[in-house]
Coordinates of C-alpha atoms in Angstrom, one line a residue:
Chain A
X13 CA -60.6 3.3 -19.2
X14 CA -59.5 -0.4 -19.3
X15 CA -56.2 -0.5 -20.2
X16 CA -56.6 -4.1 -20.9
X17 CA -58.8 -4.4 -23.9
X18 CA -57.9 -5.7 -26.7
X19 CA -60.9 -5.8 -28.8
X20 CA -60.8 -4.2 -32.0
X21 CA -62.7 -1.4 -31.5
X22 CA -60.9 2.0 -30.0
X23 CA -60.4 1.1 -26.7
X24 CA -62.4 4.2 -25.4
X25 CA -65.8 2.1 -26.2
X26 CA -64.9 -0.6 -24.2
X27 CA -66.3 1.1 -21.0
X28 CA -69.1 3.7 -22.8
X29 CA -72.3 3.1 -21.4
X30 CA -74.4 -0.2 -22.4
X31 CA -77.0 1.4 -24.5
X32 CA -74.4 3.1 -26.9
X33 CA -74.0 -0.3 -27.9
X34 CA -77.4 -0.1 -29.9
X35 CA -75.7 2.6 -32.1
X36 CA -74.9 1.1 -36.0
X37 CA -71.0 1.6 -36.4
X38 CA -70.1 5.0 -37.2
X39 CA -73.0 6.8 -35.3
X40 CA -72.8 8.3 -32.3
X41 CA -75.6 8.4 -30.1
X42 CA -77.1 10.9 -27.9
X43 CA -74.8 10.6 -24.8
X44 CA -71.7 10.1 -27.6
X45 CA -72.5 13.9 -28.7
X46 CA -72.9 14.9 -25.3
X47 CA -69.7 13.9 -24.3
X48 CA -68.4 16.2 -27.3
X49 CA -70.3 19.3 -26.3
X50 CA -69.2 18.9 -23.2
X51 CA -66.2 19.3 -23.7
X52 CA -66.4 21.7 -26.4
X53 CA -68.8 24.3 -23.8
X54 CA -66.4 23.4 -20.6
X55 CA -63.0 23.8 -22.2
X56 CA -61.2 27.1 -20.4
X57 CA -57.8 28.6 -20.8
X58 CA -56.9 27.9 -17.8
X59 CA -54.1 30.4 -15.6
X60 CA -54.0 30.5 -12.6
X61 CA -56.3 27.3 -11.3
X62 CA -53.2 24.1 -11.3
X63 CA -52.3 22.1 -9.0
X64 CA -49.2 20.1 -8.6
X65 CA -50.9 16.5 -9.0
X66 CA -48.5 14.7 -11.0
X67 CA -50.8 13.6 -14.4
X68 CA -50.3 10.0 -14.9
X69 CA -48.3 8.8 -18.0
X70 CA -51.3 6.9 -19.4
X71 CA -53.3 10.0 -19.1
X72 CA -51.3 11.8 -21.2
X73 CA -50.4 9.4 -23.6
X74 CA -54.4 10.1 -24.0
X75 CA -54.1 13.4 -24.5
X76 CA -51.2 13.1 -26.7
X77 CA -52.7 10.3 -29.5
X78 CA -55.7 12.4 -29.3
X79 CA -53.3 15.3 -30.8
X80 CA -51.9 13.2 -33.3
X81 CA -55.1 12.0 -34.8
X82 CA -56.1 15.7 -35.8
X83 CA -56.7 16.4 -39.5
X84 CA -53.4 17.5 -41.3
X85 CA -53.4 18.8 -45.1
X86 CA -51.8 15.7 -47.4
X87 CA -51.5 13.5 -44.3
X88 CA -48.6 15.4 -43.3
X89 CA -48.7 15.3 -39.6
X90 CA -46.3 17.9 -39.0
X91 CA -46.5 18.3 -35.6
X92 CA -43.9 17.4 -32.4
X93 CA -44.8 17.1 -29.0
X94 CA -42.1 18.7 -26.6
X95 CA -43.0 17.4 -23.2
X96 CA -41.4 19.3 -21.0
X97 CA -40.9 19.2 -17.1
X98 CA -37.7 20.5 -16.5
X99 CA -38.3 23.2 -13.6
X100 CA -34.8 25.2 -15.1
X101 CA -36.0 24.8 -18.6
X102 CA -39.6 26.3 -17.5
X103 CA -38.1 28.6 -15.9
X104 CA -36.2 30.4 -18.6
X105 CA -39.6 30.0 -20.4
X106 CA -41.4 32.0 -17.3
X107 CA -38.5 34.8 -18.0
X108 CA -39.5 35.2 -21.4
X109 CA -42.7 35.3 -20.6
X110 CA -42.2 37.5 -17.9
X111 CA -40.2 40.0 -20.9
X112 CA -42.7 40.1 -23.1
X113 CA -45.6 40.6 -20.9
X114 CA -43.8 43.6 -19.7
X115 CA -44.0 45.0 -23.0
X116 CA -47.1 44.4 -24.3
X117 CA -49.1 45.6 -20.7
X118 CA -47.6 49.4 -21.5
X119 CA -49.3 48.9 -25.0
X120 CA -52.4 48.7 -22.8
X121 CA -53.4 52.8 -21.8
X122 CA -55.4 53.8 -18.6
X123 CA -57.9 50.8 -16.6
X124 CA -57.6 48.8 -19.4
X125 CA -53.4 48.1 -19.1
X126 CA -54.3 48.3 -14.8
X127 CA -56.8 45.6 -15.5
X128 CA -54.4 43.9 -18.1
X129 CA -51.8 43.8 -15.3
X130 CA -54.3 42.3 -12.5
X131 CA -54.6 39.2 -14.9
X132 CA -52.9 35.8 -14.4
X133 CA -51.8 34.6 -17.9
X134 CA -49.7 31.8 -17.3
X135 CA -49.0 28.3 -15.5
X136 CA -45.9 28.1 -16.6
X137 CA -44.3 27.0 -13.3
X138 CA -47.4 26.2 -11.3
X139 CA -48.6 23.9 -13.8
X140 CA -46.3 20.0 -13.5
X141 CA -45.7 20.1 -16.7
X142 CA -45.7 22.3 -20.5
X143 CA -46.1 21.1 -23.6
X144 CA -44.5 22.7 -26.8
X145 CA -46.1 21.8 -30.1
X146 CA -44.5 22.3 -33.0
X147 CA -44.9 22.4 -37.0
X148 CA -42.1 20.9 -39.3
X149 CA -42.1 22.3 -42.1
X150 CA -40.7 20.0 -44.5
X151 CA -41.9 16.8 -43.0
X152 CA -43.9 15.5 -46.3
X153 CA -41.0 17.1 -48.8
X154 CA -41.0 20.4 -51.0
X155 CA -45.0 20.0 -52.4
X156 CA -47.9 18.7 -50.1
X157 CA -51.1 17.5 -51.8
X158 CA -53.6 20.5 -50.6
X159 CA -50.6 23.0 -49.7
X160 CA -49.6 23.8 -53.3
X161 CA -51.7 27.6 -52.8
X162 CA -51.9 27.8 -49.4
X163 CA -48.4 27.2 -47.5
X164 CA -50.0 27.6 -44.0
X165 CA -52.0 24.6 -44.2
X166 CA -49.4 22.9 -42.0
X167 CA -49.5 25.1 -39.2
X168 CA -53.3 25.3 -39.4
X169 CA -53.3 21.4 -39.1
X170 CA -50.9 21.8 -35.9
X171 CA -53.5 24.3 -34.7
X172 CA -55.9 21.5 -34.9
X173 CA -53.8 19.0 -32.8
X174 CA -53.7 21.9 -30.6
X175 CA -57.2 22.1 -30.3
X176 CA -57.8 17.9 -30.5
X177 CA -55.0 17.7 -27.3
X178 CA -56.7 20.7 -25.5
X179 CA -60.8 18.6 -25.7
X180 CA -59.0 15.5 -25.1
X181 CA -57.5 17.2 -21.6
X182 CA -60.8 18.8 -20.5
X183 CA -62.1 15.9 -20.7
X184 CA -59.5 13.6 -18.7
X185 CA -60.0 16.9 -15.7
X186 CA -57.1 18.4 -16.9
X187 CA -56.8 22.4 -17.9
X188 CA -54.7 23.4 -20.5
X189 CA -53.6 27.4 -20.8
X190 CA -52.1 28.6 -24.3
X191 CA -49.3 31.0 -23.4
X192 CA -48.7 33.1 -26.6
X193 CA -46.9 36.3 -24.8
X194 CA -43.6 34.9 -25.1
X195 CA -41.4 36.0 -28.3
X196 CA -41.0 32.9 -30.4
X197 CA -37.3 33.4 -30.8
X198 CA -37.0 32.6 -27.5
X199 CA -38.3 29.6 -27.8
X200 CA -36.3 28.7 -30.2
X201 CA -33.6 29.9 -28.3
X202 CA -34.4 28.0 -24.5
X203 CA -35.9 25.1 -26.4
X204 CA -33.2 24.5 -29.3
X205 CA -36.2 24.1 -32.0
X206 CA -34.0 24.6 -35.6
X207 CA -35.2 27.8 -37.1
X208 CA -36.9 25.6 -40.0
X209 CA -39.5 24.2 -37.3
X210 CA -42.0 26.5 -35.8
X211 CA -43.0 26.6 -32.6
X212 CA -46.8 26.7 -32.5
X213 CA -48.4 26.6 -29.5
X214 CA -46.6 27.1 -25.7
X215 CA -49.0 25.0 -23.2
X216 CA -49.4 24.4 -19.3
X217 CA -51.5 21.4 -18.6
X218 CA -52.1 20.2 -15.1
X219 CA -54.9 19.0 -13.0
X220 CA -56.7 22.2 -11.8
X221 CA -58.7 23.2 -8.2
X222 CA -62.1 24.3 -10.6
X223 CA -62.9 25.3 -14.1
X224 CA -64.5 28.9 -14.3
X225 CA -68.5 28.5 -15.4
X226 CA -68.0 31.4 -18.2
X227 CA -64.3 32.3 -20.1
X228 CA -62.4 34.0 -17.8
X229 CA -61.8 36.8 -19.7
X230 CA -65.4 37.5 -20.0
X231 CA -66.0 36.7 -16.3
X232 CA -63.2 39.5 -15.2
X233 CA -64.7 41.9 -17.0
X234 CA -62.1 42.2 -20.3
X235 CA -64.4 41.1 -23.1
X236 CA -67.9 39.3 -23.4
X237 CA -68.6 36.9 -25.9
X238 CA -70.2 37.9 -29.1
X239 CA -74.0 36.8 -30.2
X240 CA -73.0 34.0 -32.8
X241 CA -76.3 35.2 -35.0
X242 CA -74.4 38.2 -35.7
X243 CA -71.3 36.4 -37.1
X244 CA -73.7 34.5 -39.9
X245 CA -73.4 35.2 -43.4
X246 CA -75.6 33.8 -46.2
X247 CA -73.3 32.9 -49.7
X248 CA -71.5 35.8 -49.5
X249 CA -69.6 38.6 -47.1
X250 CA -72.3 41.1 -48.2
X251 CA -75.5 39.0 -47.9
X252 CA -75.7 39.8 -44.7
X253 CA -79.1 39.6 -42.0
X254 CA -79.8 43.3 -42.8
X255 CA -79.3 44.0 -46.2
X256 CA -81.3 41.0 -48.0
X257 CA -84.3 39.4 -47.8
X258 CA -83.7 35.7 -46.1
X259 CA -85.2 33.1 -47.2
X260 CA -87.3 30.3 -44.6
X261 CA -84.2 28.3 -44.2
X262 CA -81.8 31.4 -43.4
X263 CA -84.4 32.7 -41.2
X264 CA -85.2 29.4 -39.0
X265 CA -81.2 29.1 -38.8
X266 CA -80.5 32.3 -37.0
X267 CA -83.5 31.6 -34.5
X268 CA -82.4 28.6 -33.8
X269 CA -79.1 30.0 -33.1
X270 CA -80.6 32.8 -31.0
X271 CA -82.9 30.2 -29.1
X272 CA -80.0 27.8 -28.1
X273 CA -77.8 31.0 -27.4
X274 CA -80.0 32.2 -24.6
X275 CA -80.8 28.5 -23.1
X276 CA -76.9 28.0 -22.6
X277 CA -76.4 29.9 -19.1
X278 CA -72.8 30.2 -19.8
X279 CA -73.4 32.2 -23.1
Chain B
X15 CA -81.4 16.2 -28.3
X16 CA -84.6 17.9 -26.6
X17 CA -84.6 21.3 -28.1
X18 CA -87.5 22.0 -25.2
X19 CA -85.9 21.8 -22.4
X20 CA -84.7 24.7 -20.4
X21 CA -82.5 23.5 -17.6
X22 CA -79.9 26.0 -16.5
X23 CA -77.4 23.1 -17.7
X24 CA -76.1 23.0 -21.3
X25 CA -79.1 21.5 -23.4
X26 CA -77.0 18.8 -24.7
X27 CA -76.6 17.2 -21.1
X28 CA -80.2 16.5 -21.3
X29 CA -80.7 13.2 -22.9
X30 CA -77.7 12.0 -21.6
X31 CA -77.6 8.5 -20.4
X32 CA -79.1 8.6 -16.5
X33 CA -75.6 7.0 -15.1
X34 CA -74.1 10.7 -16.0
X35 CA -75.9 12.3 -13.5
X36 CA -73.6 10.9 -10.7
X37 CA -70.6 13.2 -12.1
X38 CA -70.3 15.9 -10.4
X39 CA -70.5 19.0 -12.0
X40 CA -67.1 19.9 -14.2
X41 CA -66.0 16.1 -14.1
X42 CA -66.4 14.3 -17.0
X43 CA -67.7 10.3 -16.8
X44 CA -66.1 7.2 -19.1
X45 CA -69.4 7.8 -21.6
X46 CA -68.4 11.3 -21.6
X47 CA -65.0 11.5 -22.7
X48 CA -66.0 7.9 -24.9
X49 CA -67.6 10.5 -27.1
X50 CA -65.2 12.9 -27.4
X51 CA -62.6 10.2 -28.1
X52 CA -65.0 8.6 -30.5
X53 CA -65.4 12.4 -32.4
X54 CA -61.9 12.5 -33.0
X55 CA -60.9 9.3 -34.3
X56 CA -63.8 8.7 -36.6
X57 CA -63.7 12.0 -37.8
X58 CA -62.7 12.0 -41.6
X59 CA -61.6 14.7 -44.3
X60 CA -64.4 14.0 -46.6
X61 CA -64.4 14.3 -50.5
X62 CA -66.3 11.7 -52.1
X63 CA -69.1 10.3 -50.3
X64 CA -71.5 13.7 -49.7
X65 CA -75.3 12.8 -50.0
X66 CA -77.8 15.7 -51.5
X67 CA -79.7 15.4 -48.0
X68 CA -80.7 18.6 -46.4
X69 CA -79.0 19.8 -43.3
X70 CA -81.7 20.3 -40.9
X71 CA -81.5 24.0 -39.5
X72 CA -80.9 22.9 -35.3
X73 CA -78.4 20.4 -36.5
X74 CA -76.4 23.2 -38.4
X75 CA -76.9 25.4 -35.4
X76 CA -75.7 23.5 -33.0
X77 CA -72.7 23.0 -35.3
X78 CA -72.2 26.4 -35.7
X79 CA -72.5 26.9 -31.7
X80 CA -69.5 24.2 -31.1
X81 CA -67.3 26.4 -33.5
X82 CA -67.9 29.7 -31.7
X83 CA -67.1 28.3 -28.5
X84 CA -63.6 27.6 -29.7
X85 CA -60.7 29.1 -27.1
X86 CA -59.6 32.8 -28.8
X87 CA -57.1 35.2 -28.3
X88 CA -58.0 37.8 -26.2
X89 CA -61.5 36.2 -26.1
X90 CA -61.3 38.3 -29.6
X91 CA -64.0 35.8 -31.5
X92 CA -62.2 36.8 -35.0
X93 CA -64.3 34.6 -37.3
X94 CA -67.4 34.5 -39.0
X95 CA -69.0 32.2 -40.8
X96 CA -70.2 32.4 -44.9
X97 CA -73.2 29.4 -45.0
X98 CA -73.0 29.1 -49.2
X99 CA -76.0 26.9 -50.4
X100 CA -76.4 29.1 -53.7
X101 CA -75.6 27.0 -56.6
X102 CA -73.9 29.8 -59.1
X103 CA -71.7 30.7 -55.9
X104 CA -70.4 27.3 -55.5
X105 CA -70.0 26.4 -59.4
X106 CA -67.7 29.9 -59.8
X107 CA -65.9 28.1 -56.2
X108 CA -65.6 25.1 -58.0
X109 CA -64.0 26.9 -60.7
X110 CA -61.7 28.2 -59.0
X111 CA -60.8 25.1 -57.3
X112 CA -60.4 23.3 -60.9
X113 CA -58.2 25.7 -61.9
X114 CA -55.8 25.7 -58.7
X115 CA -55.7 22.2 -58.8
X116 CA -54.5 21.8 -62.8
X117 CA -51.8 23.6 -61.5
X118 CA -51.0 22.1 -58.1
X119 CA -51.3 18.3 -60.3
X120 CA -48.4 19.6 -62.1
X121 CA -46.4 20.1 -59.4
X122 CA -45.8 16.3 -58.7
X123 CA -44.1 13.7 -61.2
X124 CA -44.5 10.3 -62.6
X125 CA -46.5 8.1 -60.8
X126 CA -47.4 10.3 -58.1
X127 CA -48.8 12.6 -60.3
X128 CA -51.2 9.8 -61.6
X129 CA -52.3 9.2 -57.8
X130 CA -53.1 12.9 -57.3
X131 CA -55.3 13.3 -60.2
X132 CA -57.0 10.4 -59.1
X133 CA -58.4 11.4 -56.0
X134 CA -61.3 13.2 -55.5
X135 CA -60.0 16.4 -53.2
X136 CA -63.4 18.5 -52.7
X137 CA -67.3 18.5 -52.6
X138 CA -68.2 21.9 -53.4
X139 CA -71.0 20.8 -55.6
X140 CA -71.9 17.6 -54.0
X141 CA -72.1 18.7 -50.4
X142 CA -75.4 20.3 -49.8
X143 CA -73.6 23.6 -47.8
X144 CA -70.2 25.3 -48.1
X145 CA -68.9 27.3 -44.9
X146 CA -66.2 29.6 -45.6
X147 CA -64.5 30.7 -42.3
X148 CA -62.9 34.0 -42.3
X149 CA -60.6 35.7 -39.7
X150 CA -61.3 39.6 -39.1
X151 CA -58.1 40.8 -37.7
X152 CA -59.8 44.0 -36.4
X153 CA -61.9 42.7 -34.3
X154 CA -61.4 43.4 -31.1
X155 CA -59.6 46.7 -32.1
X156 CA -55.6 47.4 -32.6
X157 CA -53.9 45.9 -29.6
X158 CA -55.1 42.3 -28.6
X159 CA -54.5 40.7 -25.3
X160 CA -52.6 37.7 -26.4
X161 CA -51.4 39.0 -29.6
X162 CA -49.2 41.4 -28.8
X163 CA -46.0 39.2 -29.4
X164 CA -47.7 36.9 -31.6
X165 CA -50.1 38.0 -34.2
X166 CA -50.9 35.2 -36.1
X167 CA -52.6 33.8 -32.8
X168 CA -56.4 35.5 -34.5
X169 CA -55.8 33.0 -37.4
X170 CA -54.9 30.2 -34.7
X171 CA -58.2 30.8 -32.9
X172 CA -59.9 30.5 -36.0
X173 CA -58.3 27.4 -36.9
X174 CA -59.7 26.0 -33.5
X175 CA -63.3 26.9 -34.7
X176 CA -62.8 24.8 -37.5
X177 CA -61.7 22.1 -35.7
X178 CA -64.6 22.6 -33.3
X179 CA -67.1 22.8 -35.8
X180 CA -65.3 19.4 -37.6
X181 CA -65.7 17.3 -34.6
X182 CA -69.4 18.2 -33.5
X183 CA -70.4 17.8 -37.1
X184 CA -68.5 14.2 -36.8
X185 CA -70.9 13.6 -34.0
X186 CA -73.8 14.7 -35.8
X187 CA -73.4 12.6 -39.1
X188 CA -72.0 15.1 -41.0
X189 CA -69.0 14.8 -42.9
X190 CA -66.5 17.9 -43.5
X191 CA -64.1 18.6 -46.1
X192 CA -61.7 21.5 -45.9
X193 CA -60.8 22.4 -49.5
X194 CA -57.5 24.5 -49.8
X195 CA -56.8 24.1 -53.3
X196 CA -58.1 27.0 -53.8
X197 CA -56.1 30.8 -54.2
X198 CA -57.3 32.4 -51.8
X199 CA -57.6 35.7 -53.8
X200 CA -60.8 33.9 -56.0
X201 CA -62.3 33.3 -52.4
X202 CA -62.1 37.2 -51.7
X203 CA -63.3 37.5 -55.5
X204 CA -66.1 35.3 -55.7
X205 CA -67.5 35.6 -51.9
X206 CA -66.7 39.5 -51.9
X207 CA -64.5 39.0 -48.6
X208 CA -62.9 42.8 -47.9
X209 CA -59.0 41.8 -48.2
X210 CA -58.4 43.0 -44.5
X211 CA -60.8 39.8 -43.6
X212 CA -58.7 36.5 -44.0
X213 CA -60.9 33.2 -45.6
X214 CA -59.0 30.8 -43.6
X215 CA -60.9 27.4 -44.5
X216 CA -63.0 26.7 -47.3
X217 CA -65.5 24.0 -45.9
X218 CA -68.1 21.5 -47.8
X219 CA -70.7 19.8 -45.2
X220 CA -73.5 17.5 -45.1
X221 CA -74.4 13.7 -44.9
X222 CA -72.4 11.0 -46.6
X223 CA -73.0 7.5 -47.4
X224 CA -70.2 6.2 -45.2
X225 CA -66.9 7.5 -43.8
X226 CA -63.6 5.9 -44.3
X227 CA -62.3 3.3 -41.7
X228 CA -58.9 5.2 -41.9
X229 CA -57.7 8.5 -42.9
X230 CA -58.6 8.3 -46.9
X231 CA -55.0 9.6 -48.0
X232 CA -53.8 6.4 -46.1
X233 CA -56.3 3.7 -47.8
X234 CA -55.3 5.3 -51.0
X235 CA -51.3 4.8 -50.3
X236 CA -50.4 8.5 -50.8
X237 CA -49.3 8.7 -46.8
X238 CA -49.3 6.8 -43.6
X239 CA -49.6 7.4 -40.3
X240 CA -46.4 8.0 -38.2
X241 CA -45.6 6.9 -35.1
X242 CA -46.4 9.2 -32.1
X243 CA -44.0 8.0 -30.1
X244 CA -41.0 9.0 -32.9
X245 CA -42.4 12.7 -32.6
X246 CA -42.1 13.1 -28.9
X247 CA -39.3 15.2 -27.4
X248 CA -38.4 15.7 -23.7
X249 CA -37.3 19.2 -22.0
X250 CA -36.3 20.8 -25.7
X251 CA -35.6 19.4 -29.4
X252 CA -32.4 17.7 -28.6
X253 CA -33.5 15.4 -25.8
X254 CA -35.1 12.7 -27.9
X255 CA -35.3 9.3 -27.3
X256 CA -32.0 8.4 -29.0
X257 CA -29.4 11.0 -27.7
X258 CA -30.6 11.0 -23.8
X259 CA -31.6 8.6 -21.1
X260 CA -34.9 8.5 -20.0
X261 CA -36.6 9.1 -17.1
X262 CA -38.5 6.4 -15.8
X263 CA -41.7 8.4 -16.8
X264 CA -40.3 9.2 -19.6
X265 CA -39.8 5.6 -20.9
X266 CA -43.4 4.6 -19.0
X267 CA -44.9 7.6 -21.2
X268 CA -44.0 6.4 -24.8
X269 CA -44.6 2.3 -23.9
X270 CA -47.8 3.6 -23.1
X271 CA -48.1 5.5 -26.5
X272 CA -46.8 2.4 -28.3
X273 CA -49.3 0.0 -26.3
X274 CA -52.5 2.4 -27.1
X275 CA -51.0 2.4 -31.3
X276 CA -50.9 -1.0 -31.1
X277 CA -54.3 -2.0 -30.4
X278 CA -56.1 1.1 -32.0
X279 CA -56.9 -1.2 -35.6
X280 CA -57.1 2.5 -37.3
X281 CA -53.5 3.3 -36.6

């Protein structure tokens, strides 16, 4: 993209395709949504696939704004972005990591824990650079508009910057991998977060060789994904598909689910 | 988007603009990652502005789709998803959300109190369709790849299936509000949710008559955005921009960030 725009639209438009222009503000058009699925069905966890390729500072300035423009509950933005490329910092994070996936592959019993141990979770020192993403929080004050009953809002909103940076990557070519086997007192501990500020979400994000086609669990045999008609409910936990009669409108959604499910070839 | 077509490629490719095709497979063009850019920063929290407008049934599947191909622990696909058009259901929601929010208005003073009551914090009954999205934490049985060390990580996914299902709504025309002001015991109540099952977001969805230009918490002057470049931290919490010296990258990185807040007019 053209760094050297100044118009006042997002800068991403400058360079979209000359048709998209036709599109009222606001809309998006047909290659607009495609860009999004795309990203949504091609997005991996991504292990063992980085390369060294330093990513460019504007790149992930990118990836980063992308983050911060992720829905938070009362505005409250509680997220911080530690960008770390220290190779003796990531390596008392790969330690950790290294700990605690001892641990939790003898909770695995039999093929499953050999299976378990023949998987790559990390790119924690393969990958040029990790990102820790944290929640403050007590950034907005004591009481948050919309986290008065529900105190986890603000790490749900970091969860969506999680996801917002992780889209935002895929798209720029870059994989991102979500390393949640490392005990998050460590973190605290090799990172010096306060104990008031949770750390979120550990990621490796790098350029990568490939992207798998299907999630790579599912494509090492560990688990498959679910038929999404199956995980539909209709005003209530008990209406379910089997135990009431659907109406037209309940009916013609789950086809249409089923339909689209077995057009996509990586479903 | 064609819903005829049966390429092996992912349906949504196919009305792309032609100039796509010359990506290579797994690489992502300018128009591409325009619209995923586009998704995220005109994608709005939205109370007000819902229009009684049906949802057509393929639009709210392919909704549905981009939310269940979130990234998940484990590939453990914990959520489902409660589709609430019945009118009694959402008035006893609405309710509950009334009730909630007396109390939650009482929690801030003086003028700020007058600001809260005068925004409009949910859609329940003007949105033509509620989505409640629940977390089973059973799912993929009592030891989770990925969640050993970390077991809120089945909530996390969830919260990314949200966020999916936000943003490809965005690019469909729909708005989404997530309504937490709610307890989420009257969501178990109401919706019959077994209390092992976790309602993680309350969401209303449909058509709207416009969306806000900025975040709506902002044009109203109950929060602004913050700088991105104030919330990013190098190598651990300590190294900020104040007590260390930069790297060069380091220093290129958050002029960039500055530049790209500059000229987005939405910041």
């Amino acid at each position: 993209m053209n760094e050297n725009l100044t118009t006042k639209l997002p800068r991403h438009k400058a360079k979209s395709s000359p048709e998209l222009d036709d599109t009222p503000p606001g809309r998006f058009s047909d290659g607009d949504r495609a860009g999004l699925y795309k990203a949504i069905y091609e997005r991996r966890d991504v292990r063992s696939e980085f390369l060294a390729k330093t990513v460019p500072e504007d790149v992930l300035a990118r990836v980063l704004l992308a983050a911060h423009h992720a829905p938070s509950v009362g505005f409250m933005q509680p997220w911080d972005f530690l960008v770390i490329r220290s190779s003796p910092v990531r390596e008392q994070i790969y330690d950790a990591f290294v700990s605690a996936n001892e641990a939790s592959a003898e909770q695995f019993e039999g093929e499953r824990q050999s299976l378990y141990r023949s998987l790559k979770l990390e790119g924690i020192l393969d990958a040029p650079l990790n990102i820790c993403v944290t929640c403050d929080r007590n950034r907005a004050g004591p009481v948050v508009l919309g986290r008065t009953v529900a105190p986890e809002m603000d790490l749900y909103s970091t969860v969506c910057a999680v996801q917002n940076l992780w889209l935002a990557a895929r798209t720029e070519g870059l994989g991102v991998g979500w390393v949640s086997i490392i005990q998050r007192q460590a973190l605290h501990d090799i990172l010096g977060i306060p104990q008031n500020i949770v750390p979120v979400a550990y990621l490796c994000l790098g350029y990568t060789s490939r992207f798998y086609r299907s999630p790579e669990l599912a494509e090492k045999g560990w688990r498959q994904r679910l038929p999404l008609d199956s995980l539909v409910r209709f005003d209530g936990w008990d209406s379910t598909q089997e135990s009431t009669h659907l109406s037209d409108s309940e009916e013609t959604l789950l086809e249409r689910i089923r339909q689209r499910q077995k057009h996509f070839d990586f479903f």
